[in-house]
Amino acid sequence: MLAWLAAHLLIVRAEIPSADAIVVFSGSGTYIERATWAAKLFREGRAPVVVVTNDGLIGGWDGQRNPYFYELISRRLQQQGVPADRIQLANGQALGTYEESLLLRDHATSHQYQRLLIVTSAYHSRRALWSMRRACEGSGIQIGIEAPPPGWQTPSPWLWWSRRFGWKTVAGEYAKMIYYWSRY
């Protein structure tokens, strides 16, 4: 029960009725669930554009080359019904969640977006929301967040503790949050 509680304390949701843009946080290990969820929200009409970020990581061989994960996210979005002209790439390379939040704040400011709906993995949602709110303080930008339910590309809240990937994902998120709160 404590393991389930530890997992669920990481998961947050911040409602926002409509947004100027859906933002997909980078995440090489979970890019499929993030892109698929963002495409679902786009198809629901939650925002007119989807913004992706470049974390500089490269995926596996696709038959021609090793594409960047932001390219894989864009492909997945298009496969899920998001037109290519509705996908934007934020300028710069994100080296972590807080740096990614700063890039997204700058992108939103330059495009005059006032409401952003963030899509990330469930266990990353608390830190991502905190980082975006911190980066956007004083900017007037409203932040909402939605995440696909865990158990798809991330471990189930009931069983995360039984696998190494679960410890990296859930327990590791607590270590990252402590670091972020003390650093930023």
C-alpha positions as protocol buffer text, in pm:
chain_id: "A"
residue {
  index: 1
  type: MET
  ca { x: 0 y: 0 z: 0 }
}
residue {
  index: 2
  type: LEU
  ca { x: 288 y: 239 z: 76 }
}
residue {
  index: 3
  type: ALA
  ca { x: 442 y: 174 z: -267 }
}
residue {
  index: 4
  type: TRP
  ca { x: 107 y: 254 z: -432 }
}
residue {
  index: 5
  type: LEU
  ca { x: 80 y: 575 z: -226 }
}
residue {
  index: 6
  type: ALA
  ca { x: 436 y: 677 z: -314 }
}
residue {
  index: 7
  type: ALA
  ca { x: 355 y: 637 z: -683 }
}
residue {
  index: 8
  type: HIS
  ca { x: 25 y: 823 z: -663 }
}
residue {
  index: 9
  type: LEU
  ca { x: 174 y: 1120 z: -478 }
}
residue {
  index: 10
  type: LEU
  ca { x: 383 y: 1193 z: -787 }
}
residue {
  index: 11
  type: ILE
  ca { x: 80 y: 1213 z: -1015 }
}
residue {
  index: 12
  type: VAL
  ca { x: -92 y: 1550 z: -1046 }
}
residue {
  index: 13
  type: ARG
  ca { x: -338 y: 1705 z: -1284 }
}
residue {
  index: 14
  type: ALA
  ca { x: -406 y: 2075 z: -1330 }
}
residue {
  index: 15
  type: GLU
  ca { x: -723 y: 2147 z: -1523 }
}
residue {
  index: 16
  type: ILE
  ca { x: -728 y: 2411 z: -1789 }
}
residue {
  index: 17
  type: PRO
  ca { x: -1043 y: 2431 z: -2002 }
}
residue {
  index: 18
  type: SER
  ca { x: -869 y: 2535 z: -2322 }
}
residue {
  index: 19
  type: ALA
  ca { x: -515 y: 2615 z: -2419 }
}
residue {
  index: 20
  type: ASP
  ca { x: -324 y: 2806 z: -2683 }
}
residue {
  index: 21
  type: ALA
  ca { x: -86 y: 2510 z: -2719 }
}
residue {
  index: 22
  type: ILE
  ca { x: -37 y: 2154 z: -2604 }
}
residue {
  index: 23
  type: VAL
  ca { x: 322 y: 2102 z: -2498 }
}
residue {
  index: 24
  type: VAL
  ca { x: 485 y: 1759 z: -2511 }
}
residue {
  index: 25
  type: PHE
  ca { x: 775 y: 1726 z: -2270 }
}
residue {
  index: 26
  type: SER
  ca { x: 1075 y: 1534 z: -2402 }
}
residue {
  index: 27
  type: GLY
  ca { x: 1117 y: 1183 z: -2276 }
}
residue {
  index: 28
  type: SER
  ca { x: 1293 y: 924 z: -2482 }
}
residue {
  index: 29
  type: GLY
  ca { x: 1169 y: 628 z: -2279 }
}
residue {
  index: 30
  type: THR
  ca { x: 806 y: 734 z: -2285 }
}
residue {
  index: 31
  type: TYR
  ca { x: 773 y: 937 z: -2603 }
}
residue {
  index: 32
  type: ILE
  ca { x: 505 y: 709 z: -2748 }
}
residue {
  index: 33
  type: GLU
  ca { x: 261 y: 753 z: -2459 }
}
residue {
  index: 34
  type: ARG
  ca { x: 327 y: 1127 z: -2442 }
}
residue {
  index: 35
  type: ALA
  ca { x: 281 y: 1185 z: -2816 }
}
residue {
  index: 36
  type: THR
  ca { x: -27 y: 964 z: -2832 }
}
residue {
  index: 37
  type: TRP
  ca { x: -188 y: 1144 z: -2537 }
}
residue {
  index: 38
  type: ALA
  ca { x: -106 y: 1486 z: -2685 }
}
residue {
  index: 39
  type: ALA
  ca { x: -263 y: 1380 z: -3018 }
}
residue {
  index: 40
  type: LYS
  ca { x: -575 y: 1266 z: -2832 }
}
residue {
  index: 41
  type: LEU
  ca { x: -605 y: 1607 z: -2663 }
}
residue {
  index: 42
  type: PHE
  ca { x: -545 y: 1781 z: -2997 }
}
residue {
  index: 43
  type: ARG
  ca { x: -821 y: 1576 z: -3164 }
}
residue {
  index: 44
  type: GLU
  ca { x: -1052 y: 1672 z: -2876 }
}
residue {
  index: 45
  type: GLY
  ca { x: -992 y: 2037 z: -2969 }
}
residue {
  index: 46
  type: ARG
  ca { x: -810 y: 2129 z: -2649 }
}
residue {
  index: 47
  type: ALA
  ca { x: -558 y: 2347 z: -2839 }
}
residue {
  index: 48
  type: PRO
  ca { x: -484 y: 2442 z: -3201 }
}
residue {
  index: 49
  type: VAL
  ca { x: -111 y: 2351 z: -3197 }
}
residue {
  index: 50
  type: VAL
  ca { x: 128 y: 2103 z: -3038 }
}
residue {
  index: 51
  type: VAL
  ca { x: 475 y: 2215 z: -2930 }
}
residue {
  index: 52
  type: VAL
  ca { x: 759 y: 1965 z: -2890 }
}
residue {
  index: 53
  type: THR
  ca { x: 1105 y: 2014 z: -2747 }
}
residue {
  index: 54
  type: ASN
  ca { x: 1446 y: 1879 z: -2842 }
}
residue {
  index: 55
  type: ASP
  ca { x: 1634 y: 1704 z: -2564 }
}
residue {
  index: 56
  type: GLY
  ca { x: 1921 y: 1619 z: -2801 }
}
residue {
  index: 57
  type: LEU
  ca { x: 1873 y: 1244 z: -2765 }
}
residue {
  index: 58
  type: ILE
  ca { x: 1878 y: 1018 z: -3068 }
}
residue {
  index: 59
  type: GLY
  ca { x: 1658 y: 712 z: -3117 }
}
residue {
  index: 60
  type: GLY
  ca { x: 1729 y: 379 z: -3280 }
}
residue {
  index: 61
  type: TRP
  ca { x: 1786 y: 306 z: -3646 }
}
residue {
  index: 62
  type: ASP
  ca { x: 1471 y: 362 z: -3855 }
}
residue {
  index: 63
  type: GLY
  ca { x: 1600 y: 211 z: -4178 }
}
residue {
  index: 64
  type: GLN
  ca { x: 1761 y: 534 z: -4298 }
}
residue {
  index: 65
  type: ARG
  ca { x: 1924 y: 697 z: -3996 }
}
residue {
  index: 66
  type: ASN
  ca { x: 1896 y: 749 z: -3621 }
}
residue {
  index: 67
  type: PRO
  ca { x: 1632 y: 1022 z: -3578 }
}
residue {
  index: 68
  type: TYR
  ca { x: 1612 y: 1256 z: -3282 }
}
residue {
  index: 69
  type: PHE
  ca { x: 1333 y: 1183 z: -3037 }
}
residue {
  index: 70
  type: TYR
  ca { x: 1162 y: 1513 z: -3120 }
}
residue {
  index: 71
  type: GLU
  ca { x: 1138 y: 1382 z: -3478 }
}
residue {
  index: 72
  type: LEU
  ca { x: 990 y: 1055 z: -3352 }
}
residue {
  index: 73
  type: ILE
  ca { x: 738 y: 1251 z: -3144 }
}
residue {
  index: 74
  type: SER
  ca { x: 642 y: 1458 z: -3449 }
}
residue {
  index: 75
  type: ARG
  ca { x: 598 y: 1143 z: -3659 }
}
residue {
  index: 76
  type: ARG
  ca { x: 382 y: 984 z: -3391 }
}
residue {
  index: 77
  type: LEU
  ca { x: 170 y: 1298 z: -3362 }
}
residue {
  index: 78
  type: GLN
  ca { x: 113 y: 1296 z: -3738 }
}
residue {
  index: 79
  type: GLN
  ca { x: 29 y: 925 z: -3735 }
}
residue {
  index: 80
  type: GLN
  ca { x: -229 y: 1006 z: -3467 }
}
residue {
  index: 81
  type: GLY
  ca { x: -395 y: 1281 z: -3671 }
}
residue {
  index: 82
  type: VAL
  ca { x: -207 y: 1602 z: -3591 }
}
residue {
  index: 83
  type: PRO
  ca { x: -128 y: 1788 z: -3917 }
}
residue {
  index: 84
  type: ALA
  ca { x: 241 y: 1867 z: -3967 }
}
residue {
  index: 85
  type: ASP
  ca { x: 167 y: 2241 z: -3990 }
}
residue {
  index: 86
  type: ARG
  ca { x: 18 y: 2225 z: -3637 }
}
residue {
  index: 87
  type: ILE
  ca { x: 338 y: 2091 z: -3482 }
}
residue {
  index: 88
  type: GLN
  ca { x: 596 y: 2341 z: -3360 }
}
residue {
  index: 89
  type: LEU
  ca { x: 950 y: 2281 z: -3235 }
}
residue {
  index: 90
  type: ALA
  ca { x: 1063 y: 2505 z: -2950 }
}
residue {
  index: 91
  type: ASN
  ca { x: 1403 y: 2662 z: -3020 }
}
residue {
  index: 92
  type: GLY
  ca { x: 1700 y: 2532 z: -2828 }
}
residue {
  index: 93
  type: GLN
  ca { x: 1798 y: 2208 z: -2665 }
}
residue {
  index: 94
  type: ALA
  ca { x: 1654 y: 2107 z: -2329 }
}
residue {
  index: 95
  type: LEU
  ca { x: 1904 y: 1952 z: -2090 }
}
residue {
  index: 96
  type: GLY
  ca { x: 1652 y: 1881 z: -1816 }
}
residue {
  index: 97
  type: THR
  ca { x: 1297 y: 1954 z: -1706 }
}
residue {
  index: 98
  type: TYR
  ca { x: 1366 y: 2302 z: -1570 }
}
residue {
  index: 99
  type: GLU
  ca { x: 1569 y: 2407 z: -1875 }
}
residue {
  index: 100
  type: GLU
  ca { x: 1291 y: 2265 z: -2092 }
}
residue {
  index: 101
  type: SER
  ca { x: 1043 y: 2479 z: -1897 }
}
residue {
  index: 102
  type: LEU
  ca { x: 1248 y: 2790 z: -1969 }
}
residue {
  index: 103
  type: LEU
  ca { x: 1258 y: 2707 z: -2342 }
}
residue {
  index: 104
  type: LEU
  ca { x: 882 y: 2655 z: -2341 }
}
residue {
  index: 105
  type: ARG
  ca { x: 823 y: 2981 z: -2157 }
}
residue {
  index: 106
  type: ASP
  ca { x: 1029 y: 3164 z: -2418 }
}
residue {
  index: 107
  type: HIS
  ca { x: 844 y: 2987 z: -2701 }
}
residue {
  index: 108
  type: ALA
  ca { x: 508 y: 3075 z: -2547 }
}
residue {
  index: 109
  type: THR
  ca { x: 611 y: 3438 z: -2501 }
}
residue {
  index: 110
  type: SER
  ca { x: 735 y: 3474 z: -2859 }
}
residue {
  index: 111
  type: HIS
  ca { x: 411 y: 3320 z: -2994 }
}
residue {
  index: 112
  type: GLN
  ca { x: 192 y: 3513 z: -2746 }
}
residue {
  index: 113
  type: TYR
  ca { x: 53 y: 3194 z: -2588 }
}
residue {
  index: 114
  type: GLN
  ca { x: -114 y: 3260 z: -2255 }
}
residue {
  index: 115
  type: ARG
  ca { x: -237 y: 2908 z: -2170 }
}
residue {
  index: 116
  type: LEU
  ca { x: -27 y: 2593 z: -2203 }
}
residue {
  index: 117
  type: LEU
  ca { x: -146 y: 2237 z: -2154 }
}
residue {
  index: 118
  type: ILE
  ca { x: 149 y: 2016 z: -2067 }
}
residue {
  index: 119
  type: VAL
  ca { x: 164 y: 1647 z: -2152 }
}
residue {
  index: 120
  type: THR
  ca { x: 419 y: 1429 z: -1980 }
}
residue {
  index: 121
  type: SER
  ca { x: 432 y: 1091 z: -1810 }
}
residue {
  index: 122
  type: ALA
  ca { x: 225 y: 1049 z: -1496 }
}
residue {
  index: 123
  type: TYR
  ca { x: 515 y: 1008 z: -1254 }
}
residue {
  index: 124
  type: HIS
  ca { x: 690 y: 1312 z: -1405 }
}
residue {
  index: 125
  type: SER
  ca { x: 381 y: 1533 z: -1376 }
}
residue {
  index: 126
  type: ARG
  ca { x: 445 y: 1682 z: -1029 }
}
residue {
  index: 127
  type: ARG
  ca { x: 800 y: 1794 z: -1111 }
}
residue {
  index: 128
  type: ALA
  ca { x: 703 y: 1911 z: -1461 }
}
residue {
  index: 129
  type: LEU
  ca { x: 415 y: 2122 z: -1326 }
}
residue {
  index: 130
  type: TRP
  ca { x: 636 y: 2269 z: -1053 }
}
residue {
  index: 131
  type: SER
  ca { x: 912 y: 2349 z: -1306 }
}
residue {
  index: 132
  type: MET
  ca { x: 675 y: 2513 z: -1555 }
}
residue {
  index: 133
  type: ARG
  ca { x: 504 y: 2722 z: -1287 }
}
residue {
  index: 134
  type: ARG
  ca { x: 842 y: 2826 z: -1150 }
}
residue {
  index: 135
  type: ALA
  ca { x: 978 y: 2916 z: -1496 }
}
residue {
  index: 136
  type: CYS
  ca { x: 662 y: 3109 z: -1587 }
}
residue {
  index: 137
  type: GLU
  ca { x: 631 y: 3308 z: -1263 }
}
residue {
  index: 138
  type: GLY
  ca { x: 536 y: 3664 z: -1343 }
}
residue {
  index: 139
  type: SER
  ca { x: 478 y: 3596 z: -1713 }
}
residue {
  index: 140
  type: GLY
  ca { x: 100 y: 3565 z: -1692 }
}
residue {
  index: 141
  type: ILE
  ca { x: 114 y: 3225 z: -1861 }
}
residue {
  index: 142
  type: GLN
  ca { x: -136 y: 2975 z: -1720 }
}
residue {
  index: 143
  type: ILE
  ca { x: -24 y: 2615 z: -1692 }
}
residue {
  index: 144
  type: GLY
  ca { x: -237 y: 2302 z: -1706 }
}
residue {
  index: 145
  type: ILE
  ca { x: -112 y: 1945 z: -1707 }
}
residue {
  index: 146
  type: GLU
  ca { x: -249 y: 1609 z: -1814 }
}
residue {
  index: 147
  type: ALA
  ca { x: -73 y: 1276 z: -1834 }
}
residue {
  index: 148
  type: PRO
  ca { x: -161 y: 936 z: -1970 }
}
residue {
  index: 149
  type: PRO
  ca { x: -241 y: 688 z: -1693 }
}
residue {
  index: 150
  type: PRO
  ca { x: 60 y: 491 z: -1567 }
}
residue {
  index: 151
  type: GLY
  ca { x: 98 y: 131 z: -1670 }
}
residue {
  index: 152
  type: TRP
  ca { x: 145 y: 189 z: -2041 }
}
residue {
  index: 153
  type: GLN
  ca { x: 513 y: 278 z: -2092 }
}
residue {
  index: 154
  type: THR
  ca { x: 560 y: 338 z: -1722 }
}
residue {
  index: 155
  type: PRO
  ca { x: 510 y: 84 z: -1444 }
}
residue {
  index: 156
  type: SER
  ca { x: 180 y: 29 z: -1270 }
}
residue {
  index: 157
  type: PRO
  ca { x: 140 y: 207 z: -933 }
}
residue {
  index: 158
  type: TRP
  ca { x: 80 y: -134 z: -776 }
}
residue {
  index: 159
  type: LEU
  ca { x: 392 y: -305 z: -910 }
}
residue {
  index: 160
  type: TRP
  ca { x: 656 y: -38 z: -975 }
}
residue {
  index: 161
  type: TRP
  ca { x: 867 y: -153 z: -680 }
}
residue {
  index: 162
  type: SER
  ca { x: 905 y: -506 z: -826 }
}
residue {
  index: 163
  type: ARG
  ca { x: 1121 y: -400 z: -1123 }
}
residue {
  index: 164
  type: ARG
  ca { x: 1442 y: -205 z: -1167 }
}
residue {
  index: 165
  type: PHE
  ca { x: 1275 y: 30 z: -1418 }
}
residue {
  index: 166
  type: GLY
  ca { x: 1009 y: 106 z: -1156 }
}
residue {
  index: 167
  type: TRP
  ca { x: 1271 y: 212 z: -904 }
}
residue {
  index: 168
  type: LYS
  ca { x: 1437 y: 430 z: -1165 }
}
residue {
  index: 169
  type: THR
  ca { x: 1103 y: 583 z: -1263 }
}
residue {
  index: 170
  type: VAL
  ca { x: 922 y: 628 z: -931 }
}
residue {
  index: 171
  type: ALA
  ca { x: 1191 y: 633 z: -664 }
}
residue {
  index: 172
  type: GLY
  ca { x: 1424 y: 825 z: -895 }
}
residue {
  index: 173
  type: GLU
  ca { x: 1159 y: 1092 z: -940 }
}
residue {
  index: 174
  type: TYR
  ca { x: 1168 y: 1167 z: -566 }
}
residue {
  index: 175
  type: ALA
  ca { x: 1545 y: 1219 z: -580 }
}
residue {
  index: 176
  type: LYS
  ca { x: 1504 y: 1450 z: -880 }
}
residue {
  index: 177
  type: MET
  ca { x: 1233 y: 1650 z: -705 }
}
residue {
  index: 178
  type: ILE
  ca { x: 1454 y: 1708 z: -401 }
}
residue {
  index: 179
  type: TYR
  ca { x: 1735 y: 1822 z: -630 }
}
residue {
  index: 180
  type: TYR
  ca { x: 1504 y: 2057 z: -825 }
}
residue {
  index: 181
  type: TRP
  ca { x: 1350 y: 2209 z: -514 }
}
residue {
  index: 182
  type: SER
  ca { x: 1693 y: 2280 z: -368 }
}
residue {
  index: 183
  type: ARG
  ca { x: 1850 y: 2402 z: -694 }
}
residue {
  index: 184
  type: TYR
  ca { x: 1576 y: 2607 z: -860 }
}
